[in-house]
Amino acid sequence: MNIEHVDICVGLAWGDEGKGKIVSELSKANEYDFVCRWSGGNNAGHTIYVNNKKYSTHLIPSGVFHGIKSIIGPGCVVNEKSFFEEIHYLQENGFDTNLIKISPKAHIVTSHHIEKDKQKYNKLLGTTARGIGPCYSHKYARKGTRVMNVKESFADFIWDEKLYGKVLCEGAQGFWLDVDYGNYPYVTSSNCLPYSACNLGFPPQKIRKIYGAVKIYDTRVGTDPDFPDDLLCNQELMTLATEGNEYGTTTNRLRNVNYLNLDKLISAIQISGTTDLIISKVDILEKTNIYRYYYQDDLHTCQTIDNMKQEIETILTSQNTLLDKIIFSSHPGKI
Ligand code: IMP
Ligand code: MG
C-alpha cells in the first residue's frame, strides 16, 4: 500500500512544548494509520489527557491512546525495562498494546549505558541520566546491540517496517536540543529536526504539514550556559515557573524559565519548515499579567495578551518562512 502523506509534529524550543497534547489532538481529528517516534528514548516525557484522565509515557508514541498503530522507529533507543513498564501501564489502563510495534533496528539501552550517564554526563551536561548518550555512542561506533539481537523478549512487538496511508510523526525533545543545531555539547544525542523523521522509511516528498510546538515563554531543563539563568533572582520569572508548573515530566527537575525569545523561534521555524505553529500556555500569561518577549535582542513589554499575540503574529508573518497558520492555545484541544 502507498503512503498518502506524512505530518510531523516537532518541538521548536528545548522540549516540553506540549507536543504530546498536539499529537493527541491530531490523532483524534485525523484518520492516521500510524503515529511514529523517530528519535530519542525514554528521556522524553509526554503528558496526555484522555477523557479527562492524565496519562504519561516516555517512549511509546501517543497514537496508542487513540487506537492507532504506534511505531518506535529505527532511530530510537529502547530501554527494555522501561518499555515493558509502559506496556503494562497501558494494559492496566485498558489500551490495546497490540498496536505498539518497534523497529528491529532500534538500539538497546543497557544498564552499562545508564550507569555511565549517571556517573558522568548527568553531572557534566545535566542529562536525564537515562543512558541515551552512551547508547548512541555505541550505535555510531558500530558496537551497539539492536532489538533484532534480543528479539525474543520483543517478539510480540517487532515491526515489519512498512508504512502506508496517513502517517503522523511525533518529535521528541526540541529544535535547540538537536545534536547539530543546539548548544553543543549541552544537547541530546539525536536529531530532533523534522527531516530526520525520514529515517522511518518515507521519502521527504510525502511530508504534508509540519506542526511546530512552542510555549509562549521559554523553559529549559538541564544545563545550558547560554540559556539566561535569571530565574532565581527574578520574581516575575519565578511566578511564571510556579503558575506554569514547570517541572520536568521525566526528572521532576525545576525548569529554568525566561521570556519567549522570538529571534530563536524565527530560526527554528525557518530551518524546521514549520507550516502550522502552535503557541501554547497563553493562559499562564493571562493569569500572571506578564506580557514580555525578546526580539532583536531587546526585551519588549505589552499591556495585554491581545497586544502580545498581535505583535508576535506581525513579526512572525513578516519573516521569510513557510508558515501558513499561527494558533494560540491555552488548553490544546482546538487546533
Ligand atoms: P539526554 O537526552 O538525557 O542526554 O539529555 C541531554 C539534554 O537534553 C539535557 O539538557 C536534558 O535536560 C535535555 N532533554 C532531554 N530530553 C528532554 C525532554 O524530553 N525535555 C526536555 N529536555 C530534555
Ligand atoms: Mg516532553
mmCIF file of C-alpha atoms and ligand atoms in Angstrom:
data_model
loop_
_atom_site.group_PDB
_atom_site.id
_atom_site.type_symbol
_atom_site.label_atom_id
_atom_site.label_comp_id
_atom_site.label_asym_id
_atom_site.label_seq_id
_atom_site.Cartn_x
_atom_site.Cartn_y
_atom_site.Cartn_z
ATOM 1 C CA MET A 1 0.000 0.000 0.000
ATOM 2 C CA ASN A 2 1.005 3.548 -0.671
ATOM 3 C CA ILE A 3 1.974 6.258 1.763
ATOM 4 C CA GLU A 4 -0.565 9.018 1.240
ATOM 5 C CA HIS A 5 1.045 11.761 3.285
ATOM 6 C CA VAL A 6 3.110 12.372 6.383
ATOM 7 C CA ASP A 7 2.520 15.064 9.011
ATOM 8 C CA ILE A 8 5.198 15.828 11.565
ATOM 9 C CA CYS A 9 4.919 17.417 14.986
ATOM 10 C CA VAL A 10 8.178 18.952 16.126
ATOM 11 C CA GLY A 11 9.315 20.916 19.178
ATOM 12 C CA LEU A 12 10.699 24.367 18.328
ATOM 13 C CA ALA A 13 12.382 25.044 21.658
ATOM 14 C CA TRP A 14 14.073 22.931 24.363
ATOM 15 C CA GLY A 15 11.450 20.191 24.676
ATOM 16 C CA ASP A 16 8.352 20.361 26.883
ATOM 17 C CA GLU A 17 6.444 22.424 24.313
ATOM 18 C CA GLY A 18 3.219 20.425 24.513
ATOM 19 C CA LYS A 19 3.884 18.094 21.575
ATOM 20 C CA GLY A 20 2.140 15.185 23.307
ATOM 21 C CA LYS A 21 -1.110 17.098 23.503
ATOM 22 C CA ILE A 22 -0.879 18.280 19.904
ATOM 23 C CA VAL A 23 -0.201 14.752 18.637
ATOM 24 C CA SER A 24 -3.090 13.531 20.727
ATOM 25 C CA GLU A 25 -5.463 16.120 19.248
ATOM 26 C CA LEU A 26 -4.254 15.446 15.703
ATOM 27 C CA SER A 27 -4.700 11.713 16.252
ATOM 28 C CA LYS A 28 -8.279 12.250 17.331
ATOM 29 C CA ALA A 29 -9.151 14.571 14.466
ATOM 30 C CA ASN A 30 -7.381 12.931 11.516
ATOM 31 C CA GLU A 31 -7.539 9.379 10.369
ATOM 32 C CA TYR A 32 -3.890 8.476 10.731
ATOM 33 C CA ASP A 33 -2.798 4.891 10.149
ATOM 34 C CA PHE A 34 0.409 5.326 12.136
ATOM 35 C CA VAL A 35 1.864 7.531 14.848
ATOM 36 C CA CYS A 36 5.661 7.144 14.968
ATOM 37 C CA ARG A 37 8.613 8.210 17.098
ATOM 38 C CA TRP A 38 11.812 8.709 15.098
ATOM 39 C CA SER A 39 14.470 9.590 17.692
ATOM 40 C CA GLY A 40 15.451 9.529 21.336
ATOM 41 C CA GLY A 41 14.263 7.168 24.024
ATOM 42 C CA ASN A 42 12.772 7.433 27.483
ATOM 43 C CA ASN A 43 14.498 10.762 28.103
ATOM 44 C CA ALA A 44 11.308 12.267 26.665
ATOM 45 C CA GLY A 45 8.102 12.667 28.617
ATOM 46 C CA HIS A 46 4.658 13.133 27.155
ATOM 47 C CA THR A 47 1.593 14.059 29.122
ATOM 48 C CA ILE A 48 -1.741 13.263 27.522
ATOM 49 C CA TYR A 49 -5.332 13.651 28.658
ATOM 50 C CA VAL A 50 -7.836 11.038 27.504
ATOM 51 C CA ASN A 51 -11.408 11.514 28.714
ATOM 52 C CA ASN A 52 -10.110 13.987 31.292
ATOM 53 C CA LYS A 53 -7.678 11.465 32.748
ATOM 54 C CA LYS A 54 -3.970 12.234 32.727
ATOM 55 C CA TYR A 55 -1.508 9.718 31.271
ATOM 56 C CA SER A 56 2.266 9.926 30.900
ATOM 57 C CA THR A 57 4.544 7.981 28.616
ATOM 58 C CA HIS A 58 8.234 8.348 27.890
ATOM 59 C CA LEU A 59 8.906 6.127 24.917
ATOM 60 C CA ILE A 60 5.680 4.817 23.414
ATOM 61 C CA PRO A 61 4.046 7.215 20.914
ATOM 62 C CA SER A 62 0.669 8.597 21.876
ATOM 63 C CA GLY A 63 -1.262 7.064 18.945
ATOM 64 C CA VAL A 64 -1.956 4.081 21.198
ATOM 65 C CA PHE A 65 -4.272 6.279 23.287
ATOM 66 C CA HIS A 66 -6.468 6.711 20.205
ATOM 67 C CA GLY A 67 -6.420 3.219 18.752
ATOM 68 C CA ILE A 68 -3.716 3.970 16.158
ATOM 69 C CA LYS A 69 -0.676 1.823 15.360
ATOM 70 C CA SER A 70 2.256 3.286 17.298
ATOM 71 C CA ILE A 71 5.772 2.796 15.998
ATOM 72 C CA ILE A 72 9.126 3.126 17.719
ATOM 73 C CA GLY A 73 11.394 3.708 14.732
ATOM 74 C CA PRO A 74 14.920 2.567 13.844
ATOM 75 C CA GLY A 75 16.459 5.849 15.040
ATOM 76 C CA CYS A 76 15.147 5.384 18.584
ATOM 77 C CA VAL A 77 16.879 3.835 21.569
ATOM 78 C CA VAL A 78 14.990 1.445 23.806
ATOM 79 C CA ASN A 79 15.303 0.679 27.481
ATOM 80 C CA GLU A 80 13.770 -2.786 27.732
ATOM 81 C CA LYS A 81 12.669 -2.481 31.348
ATOM 82 C CA SER A 82 11.002 0.869 30.907
ATOM 83 C CA PHE A 83 9.402 -0.241 27.620
ATOM 84 C CA PHE A 84 7.679 -3.158 29.360
ATOM 85 C CA GLU A 85 6.711 -0.971 32.317
ATOM 86 C CA GLU A 86 4.916 1.304 29.856
ATOM 87 C CA ILE A 87 3.301 -1.689 28.146
ATOM 88 C CA HIS A 88 1.916 -2.905 31.494
ATOM 89 C CA TYR A 89 0.808 0.598 32.454
ATOM 90 C CA LEU A 90 -1.105 0.910 29.165
ATOM 91 C CA GLN A 91 -2.626 -2.560 29.540
ATOM 92 C CA GLU A 92 -3.753 -1.831 33.089
ATOM 93 C CA ASN A 93 -5.472 1.271 31.782
ATOM 94 C CA GLY A 94 -7.282 -0.658 29.067
ATOM 95 C CA PHE A 95 -5.306 0.440 25.975
ATOM 96 C CA ASP A 96 -4.591 -2.002 23.148
ATOM 97 C CA THR A 97 -0.851 -2.687 23.273
ATOM 98 C CA ASN A 98 -1.062 -4.859 20.138
ATOM 99 C CA LEU A 99 -0.905 -1.529 18.319
ATOM 100 C CA ILE A 100 2.660 -0.940 19.534
ATOM 101 C CA LYS A 101 5.477 -2.000 17.243
ATOM 102 C CA ILE A 102 9.184 -1.500 17.448
ATOM 103 C CA SER A 103 11.780 -1.457 14.687
ATOM 104 C CA PRO A 104 14.233 -4.383 14.841
ATOM 105 C CA LYS A 105 16.928 -1.801 14.065
ATOM 106 C CA ALA A 106 16.314 0.328 17.167
ATOM 107 C CA HIS A 107 19.200 0.192 19.640
ATOM 108 C CA ILE A 108 19.027 -1.168 23.157
ATOM 109 C CA VAL A 109 19.952 0.975 26.161
ATOM 110 C CA THR A 110 21.866 -1.253 28.586
ATOM 111 C CA SER A 111 22.449 -0.896 32.317
ATOM 112 C CA HIS A 112 26.043 -0.046 31.455
ATOM 113 C CA HIS A 113 24.824 2.950 29.395
ATOM 114 C CA ILE A 114 22.640 4.138 32.248
ATOM 115 C CA GLU A 115 25.446 3.781 34.783
ATOM 116 C CA LYS A 116 27.836 5.764 32.593
ATOM 117 C CA ASP A 117 25.250 8.506 32.044
ATOM 118 C CA LYS A 118 24.590 8.730 35.796
ATOM 119 C CA GLN A 119 28.271 8.767 36.742
ATOM 120 C CA LYS A 120 29.486 11.140 34.079
ATOM 121 C CA TYR A 121 27.106 13.006 31.781
ATOM 122 C CA ASN A 122 24.357 13.768 34.260
ATOM 123 C CA LYS A 123 26.837 15.850 36.269
ATOM 124 C CA LEU A 124 28.747 17.208 33.283
ATOM 125 C CA LEU A 125 25.854 18.140 30.984
ATOM 126 C CA GLY A 126 22.712 17.803 33.084
ATOM 127 C CA THR A 127 21.366 14.867 31.077
ATOM 128 C CA THR A 128 18.274 12.924 32.112
ATOM 129 C CA ALA A 129 20.572 10.012 33.167
ATOM 130 C CA ARG A 130 18.584 7.537 31.063
ATOM 131 C CA GLY A 131 21.662 6.215 29.237
ATOM 132 C CA ILE A 132 20.703 7.893 25.965
ATOM 133 C CA GLY A 133 24.066 9.457 25.043
ATOM 134 C CA PRO A 134 26.178 6.369 25.849
ATOM 135 C CA CYS A 135 23.753 4.204 23.843
ATOM 136 C CA TYR A 136 24.025 6.464 20.779
ATOM 137 C CA SER A 137 27.837 6.498 21.224
ATOM 138 C CA HIS A 138 27.853 2.736 20.894
ATOM 139 C CA LYS A 139 25.487 2.893 17.946
ATOM 140 C CA TYR A 140 27.688 5.276 15.977
ATOM 141 C CA ALA A 141 30.842 3.407 16.975
ATOM 142 C CA ARG A 142 29.062 0.386 15.414
ATOM 143 C CA LYS A 143 29.282 -1.603 18.635
ATOM 144 C CA GLY A 144 25.654 -1.386 19.698
ATOM 145 C CA THR A 145 23.030 -4.031 20.406
ATOM 146 C CA ARG A 146 19.833 -3.784 18.409
ATOM 147 C CA VAL A 147 16.322 -5.017 19.107
ATOM 148 C CA MET A 148 16.892 -7.738 16.466
ATOM 149 C CA ASN A 149 19.707 -9.117 18.649
ATOM 150 C CA VAL A 150 17.446 -9.603 21.661
ATOM 151 C CA LYS A 151 14.394 -10.475 19.615
ATOM 152 C CA GLU A 152 12.809 -12.981 21.973
ATOM 153 C CA SER A 153 11.703 -10.508 24.601
ATOM 154 C CA PHE A 154 10.317 -8.191 21.923
ATOM 155 C CA ALA A 155 8.785 -10.992 19.814
ATOM 156 C CA ASP A 156 5.214 -9.676 20.108
ATOM 157 C CA PHE A 157 6.225 -6.163 19.170
ATOM 158 C CA ILE A 158 8.525 -6.456 16.142
ATOM 159 C CA TRP A 159 7.528 -4.064 13.334
ATOM 160 C CA ASP A 160 7.585 -5.276 9.718
ATOM 161 C CA GLU A 161 8.945 -1.798 8.802
ATOM 162 C CA LYS A 162 6.175 -0.985 6.355
ATOM 163 C CA LEU A 163 4.303 2.304 6.419
ATOM 164 C CA TYR A 164 1.159 3.065 4.440
ATOM 165 C CA GLY A 165 -1.726 5.511 4.331
ATOM 166 C CA LYS A 166 -1.537 8.577 6.571
ATOM 167 C CA VAL A 167 1.359 8.899 8.943
ATOM 168 C CA LEU A 168 1.949 11.209 11.884
ATOM 169 C CA CYS A 169 5.461 11.550 13.312
ATOM 170 C CA GLU A 170 5.854 12.589 16.911
ATOM 171 C CA GLY A 171 9.007 14.550 17.687
ATOM 172 C CA ALA A 172 10.904 14.185 20.929
ATOM 173 C CA GLN A 173 12.976 16.881 22.670
ATOM 174 C CA GLY A 174 13.161 20.044 20.541
ATOM 175 C CA PHE A 175 14.985 22.170 17.991
ATOM 176 C CA TRP A 176 17.531 23.631 20.466
ATOM 177 C CA LEU A 177 18.326 20.199 21.902
ATOM 178 C CA ASP A 178 19.188 18.783 18.464
ATOM 179 C CA VAL A 179 22.729 17.407 18.360
ATOM 180 C CA ASP A 180 23.588 19.637 15.353
ATOM 181 C CA TYR A 181 21.511 22.767 15.996
ATOM 182 C CA GLY A 182 21.547 23.028 19.790
ATOM 183 C CA ASN A 183 24.214 24.474 22.061
ATOM 184 C CA TYR A 184 26.632 21.530 21.758
ATOM 185 C CA PRO A 185 27.593 19.711 23.992
ATOM 186 C CA TYR A 186 24.512 20.730 26.038
ATOM 187 C CA VAL A 187 22.263 18.846 23.641
ATOM 188 C CA THR A 188 20.691 15.435 23.339
ATOM 189 C CA SER A 189 22.424 12.778 21.221
ATOM 190 C CA SER A 190 19.943 12.553 18.363
ATOM 191 C CA ASN A 191 18.339 14.650 15.626
ATOM 192 C CA CYS A 192 15.127 16.358 16.638
ATOM 193 C CA LEU A 193 14.504 18.219 13.360
ATOM 194 C CA PRO A 194 11.708 17.003 11.062
ATOM 195 C CA TYR A 195 13.984 15.960 8.211
ATOM 196 C CA SER A 196 15.321 13.167 10.389
ATOM 197 C CA ALA A 197 11.826 11.634 10.621
ATOM 198 C CA CYS A 198 12.519 10.258 7.132
ATOM 199 C CA ASN A 199 14.601 7.585 8.879
ATOM 200 C CA LEU A 200 11.225 5.887 9.471
ATOM 201 C CA GLY A 201 11.192 4.921 5.817
ATOM 202 C CA PHE A 202 9.336 7.522 3.749
ATOM 203 C CA PRO A 203 10.594 9.937 1.111
ATOM 204 C CA PRO A 204 10.707 13.652 2.068
ATOM 205 C CA GLN A 205 8.261 14.496 -0.742
ATOM 206 C CA LYS A 206 5.498 12.810 1.259
ATOM 207 C CA ILE A 207 5.669 15.415 4.028
ATOM 208 C CA ARG A 208 2.481 17.486 4.040
ATOM 209 C CA LYS A 209 2.437 19.560 7.197
ATOM 210 C CA ILE A 210 4.933 20.377 9.891
ATOM 211 C CA TYR A 211 3.304 21.303 13.169
ATOM 212 C CA GLY A 212 5.724 23.328 15.291
ATOM 213 C CA ALA A 213 5.107 23.408 19.027
ATOM 214 C CA VAL A 214 6.300 26.169 21.325
ATOM 215 C CA LYS A 215 5.204 27.739 24.593
ATOM 216 C CA ILE A 216 4.554 31.459 24.947
ATOM 217 C CA TYR A 217 7.531 31.602 27.312
ATOM 218 C CA ASP A 218 10.768 29.629 27.190
ATOM 219 C CA THR A 219 11.789 26.820 29.505
ATOM 220 C CA ARG A 220 14.951 24.774 29.713
ATOM 221 C CA VAL A 221 15.675 21.741 31.847
ATOM 222 C CA GLY A 222 19.279 20.585 32.234
ATOM 223 C CA THR A 223 22.498 22.566 31.946
ATOM 224 C CA ASP A 224 22.844 25.251 29.266
ATOM 225 C CA PRO A 225 25.308 28.118 29.809
ATOM 226 C CA ASP A 226 23.605 30.129 27.029
ATOM 227 C CA PHE A 227 20.117 29.967 28.496
ATOM 228 C CA PRO A 228 19.640 33.050 30.738
ATOM 229 C CA ASP A 229 19.746 31.971 34.387
ATOM 230 C CA ASP A 230 17.813 34.910 35.867
ATOM 231 C CA LEU A 231 15.086 32.662 37.258
ATOM 232 C CA LEU A 232 16.207 32.592 40.866
ATOM 233 C CA CYS A 233 16.684 36.359 41.111
ATOM 234 C CA ASN A 234 13.628 37.395 39.104
ATOM 235 C CA GLN A 235 10.309 37.160 40.922
ATOM 236 C CA GLU A 236 8.330 37.510 37.693
ATOM 237 C CA LEU A 237 10.022 34.501 36.109
ATOM 238 C CA MET A 238 9.538 32.516 39.307
ATOM 239 C CA THR A 239 5.833 33.354 39.111
ATOM 240 C CA LEU A 240 5.714 32.006 35.552
ATOM 241 C CA ALA A 241 7.528 28.825 36.625
ATOM 242 C CA THR A 242 5.107 28.267 39.504
ATOM 243 C CA GLU A 243 1.902 29.109 37.637
ATOM 244 C CA GLY A 244 3.059 27.095 34.633
ATOM 245 C CA ASN A 245 4.019 24.134 36.850
ATOM 246 C CA GLU A 246 7.394 23.983 35.127
ATOM 247 C CA TYR A 247 8.784 20.740 36.455
ATOM 248 C CA GLY A 248 10.231 18.094 34.090
ATOM 249 C CA THR A 249 7.898 15.147 33.352
ATOM 250 C CA THR A 250 10.833 12.733 33.271
ATOM 251 C CA THR A 251 13.110 14.010 36.030
ATOM 252 C CA ASN A 252 10.852 16.321 38.051
ATOM 253 C CA ARG A 253 13.570 18.999 37.931
ATOM 254 C CA LEU A 254 12.513 22.667 38.131
ATOM 255 C CA ARG A 255 12.778 24.068 34.624
ATOM 256 C CA ASN A 256 14.666 27.297 34.047
ATOM 257 C CA VAL A 257 12.220 29.874 32.679
ATOM 258 C CA ASN A 258 12.570 33.003 30.574
ATOM 259 C CA TYR A 259 10.517 35.230 28.305
ATOM 260 C CA LEU A 260 9.911 33.958 24.778
ATOM 261 C CA ASN A 261 12.922 34.537 22.535
ATOM 262 C CA LEU A 262 11.423 35.361 19.140
ATOM 263 C CA ASP A 263 14.813 35.526 17.423
ATOM 264 C CA LYS A 264 15.425 31.890 18.289
ATOM 265 C CA LEU A 265 11.860 30.921 17.428
ATOM 266 C CA ILE A 266 12.151 32.514 13.973
ATOM 267 C CA SER A 267 15.299 30.475 13.217
ATOM 268 C CA ALA A 268 13.602 27.299 14.430
ATOM 269 C CA ILE A 269 10.535 27.969 12.257
ATOM 270 C CA GLN A 270 12.676 28.712 9.208
ATOM 271 C CA ILE A 271 15.001 25.731 9.488
ATOM 272 C CA SER A 272 12.350 23.202 10.514
ATOM 273 C CA GLY A 273 9.960 24.269 7.740
ATOM 274 C CA THR A 274 7.090 24.699 10.188
ATOM 275 C CA THR A 275 3.774 25.247 8.389
ATOM 276 C CA ASP A 276 1.457 25.312 11.414
ATOM 277 C CA LEU A 277 2.673 26.953 14.597
ATOM 278 C CA ILE A 278 1.004 26.197 17.911
ATOM 279 C CA ILE A 279 1.902 28.617 20.709
ATOM 280 C CA SER A 280 0.627 27.166 23.966
ATOM 281 C CA LYS A 281 0.157 28.121 27.605
ATOM 282 C CA VAL A 282 -1.207 31.554 26.741
ATOM 283 C CA ASP A 283 -3.405 31.235 29.841
ATOM 284 C CA ILE A 284 -0.338 31.337 32.097
ATOM 285 C CA LEU A 285 0.487 34.852 30.877
ATOM 286 C CA GLU A 286 -3.136 35.911 31.303
ATOM 287 C CA LYS A 287 -3.193 34.580 34.849
ATOM 288 C CA THR A 288 0.013 36.377 35.776
ATOM 289 C CA ASN A 289 -0.391 39.523 33.666
ATOM 290 C CA ILE A 290 3.162 39.152 32.382
ATOM 291 C CA TYR A 291 3.430 40.042 28.701
ATOM 292 C CA ARG A 292 7.036 40.156 27.580
ATOM 293 C CA TYR A 293 9.176 38.709 24.809
ATOM 294 C CA TYR A 294 12.651 39.192 23.355
ATOM 295 C CA TYR A 295 13.036 40.342 19.753
ATOM 296 C CA GLN A 296 16.214 41.531 18.044
ATOM 297 C CA ASP A 297 17.875 41.086 21.427
ATOM 298 C CA ASP A 298 15.605 43.614 23.173
ATOM 299 C CA LEU A 299 13.002 42.868 25.816
ATOM 300 C CA HIS A 300 9.562 44.056 24.667
ATOM 301 C CA THR A 301 6.641 44.568 27.042
ATOM 302 C CA CYS A 302 2.958 44.564 26.078
ATOM 303 C CA GLN A 303 -0.046 45.799 28.043
ATOM 304 C CA THR A 304 -2.445 42.976 27.210
ATOM 305 C CA ILE A 305 -2.380 39.435 25.895
ATOM 306 C CA ASP A 306 -4.113 40.593 22.705
ATOM 307 C CA ASN A 307 -1.364 43.132 22.054
ATOM 308 C CA MET A 308 1.251 40.475 22.625
ATOM 309 C CA LYS A 309 -0.431 37.994 20.281
ATOM 310 C CA GLN A 310 -0.777 40.660 17.613
ATOM 311 C CA GLU A 311 2.859 41.736 17.865
ATOM 312 C CA ILE A 312 4.072 38.145 17.700
ATOM 313 C CA GLU A 313 1.855 37.466 14.700
ATOM 314 C CA THR A 314 3.023 40.593 12.879
ATOM 315 C CA ILE A 315 6.683 39.792 13.464
ATOM 316 C CA LEU A 316 6.381 36.128 12.502
ATOM 317 C CA THR A 317 4.356 36.726 9.358
ATOM 318 C CA SER A 318 6.842 39.354 8.143
ATOM 319 C CA GLN A 319 9.647 36.757 8.089
ATOM 320 C CA ASN A 320 10.605 34.604 5.181
ATOM 321 C CA THR A 321 9.169 31.276 6.354
ATOM 322 C CA LEU A 322 6.772 28.549 5.204
ATOM 323 C CA LEU A 323 4.321 29.456 7.983
ATOM 324 C CA ASP A 324 0.714 29.075 6.998
ATOM 325 C CA LYS A 325 -1.105 29.163 10.332
ATOM 326 C CA ILE A 326 -0.417 30.502 13.822
ATOM 327 C CA ILE A 327 -2.584 29.137 16.605
ATOM 328 C CA PHE A 328 -2.524 30.433 20.172
ATOM 329 C CA SER A 329 -3.749 27.887 22.622
ATOM 330 C CA SER A 330 -4.440 27.698 26.301
ATOM 331 C CA HIS A 331 -5.558 24.163 26.659
ATOM 332 C CA PRO A 332 -4.590 22.434 23.439
ATOM 333 C CA GLY A 333 -7.664 20.764 22.140
ATOM 334 C CA LYS A 334 -8.714 23.145 19.462
ATOM 335 C CA ILE A 335 -6.136 23.192 16.719
HETATM 336 P P1 IMP B 1 19.855 13.439 27.435
HETATM 337 O O1 IMP B 1 18.928 13.435 26.278
HETATM 338 O O2 IMP B 1 19.340 12.679 28.621
HETATM 339 O O3 IMP B 1 21.266 13.037 27.050
HETATM 340 O O4 IMP B 1 19.986 14.956 27.946
HETATM 341 C C1 IMP B 1 20.639 15.959 27.182
HETATM 342 C C2 IMP B 1 19.962 17.315 27.370
HETATM 343 O O5 IMP B 1 18.660 17.302 26.799
HETATM 344 C C3 IMP B 1 19.749 17.712 28.836
HETATM 345 O O6 IMP B 1 19.869 19.123 28.916
HETATM 346 C C4 IMP B 1 18.322 17.293 29.119
HETATM 347 O O7 IMP B 1 17.755 18.022 30.168
HETATM 348 C C5 IMP B 1 17.673 17.621 27.788
HETATM 349 N N1 IMP B 1 16.493 16.787 27.487
HETATM 350 C C6 IMP B 1 16.478 15.512 27.005
HETATM 351 N N2 IMP B 1 15.221 15.086 26.805
HETATM 352 C C7 IMP B 1 14.415 16.109 27.137
HETATM 353 C C8 IMP B 1 12.988 16.287 27.114
HETATM 354 O O8 IMP B 1 12.211 15.424 26.712
HETATM 355 N N3 IMP B 1 12.527 17.506 27.539
HETATM 356 C C9 IMP B 1 13.354 18.495 27.935
HETATM 357 N N4 IMP B 1 14.678 18.382 27.971
HETATM 358 C C10 IMP B 1 15.209 17.200 27.573
HETATM 359 MG MG MG B 2 8.089 16.201 26.559
#
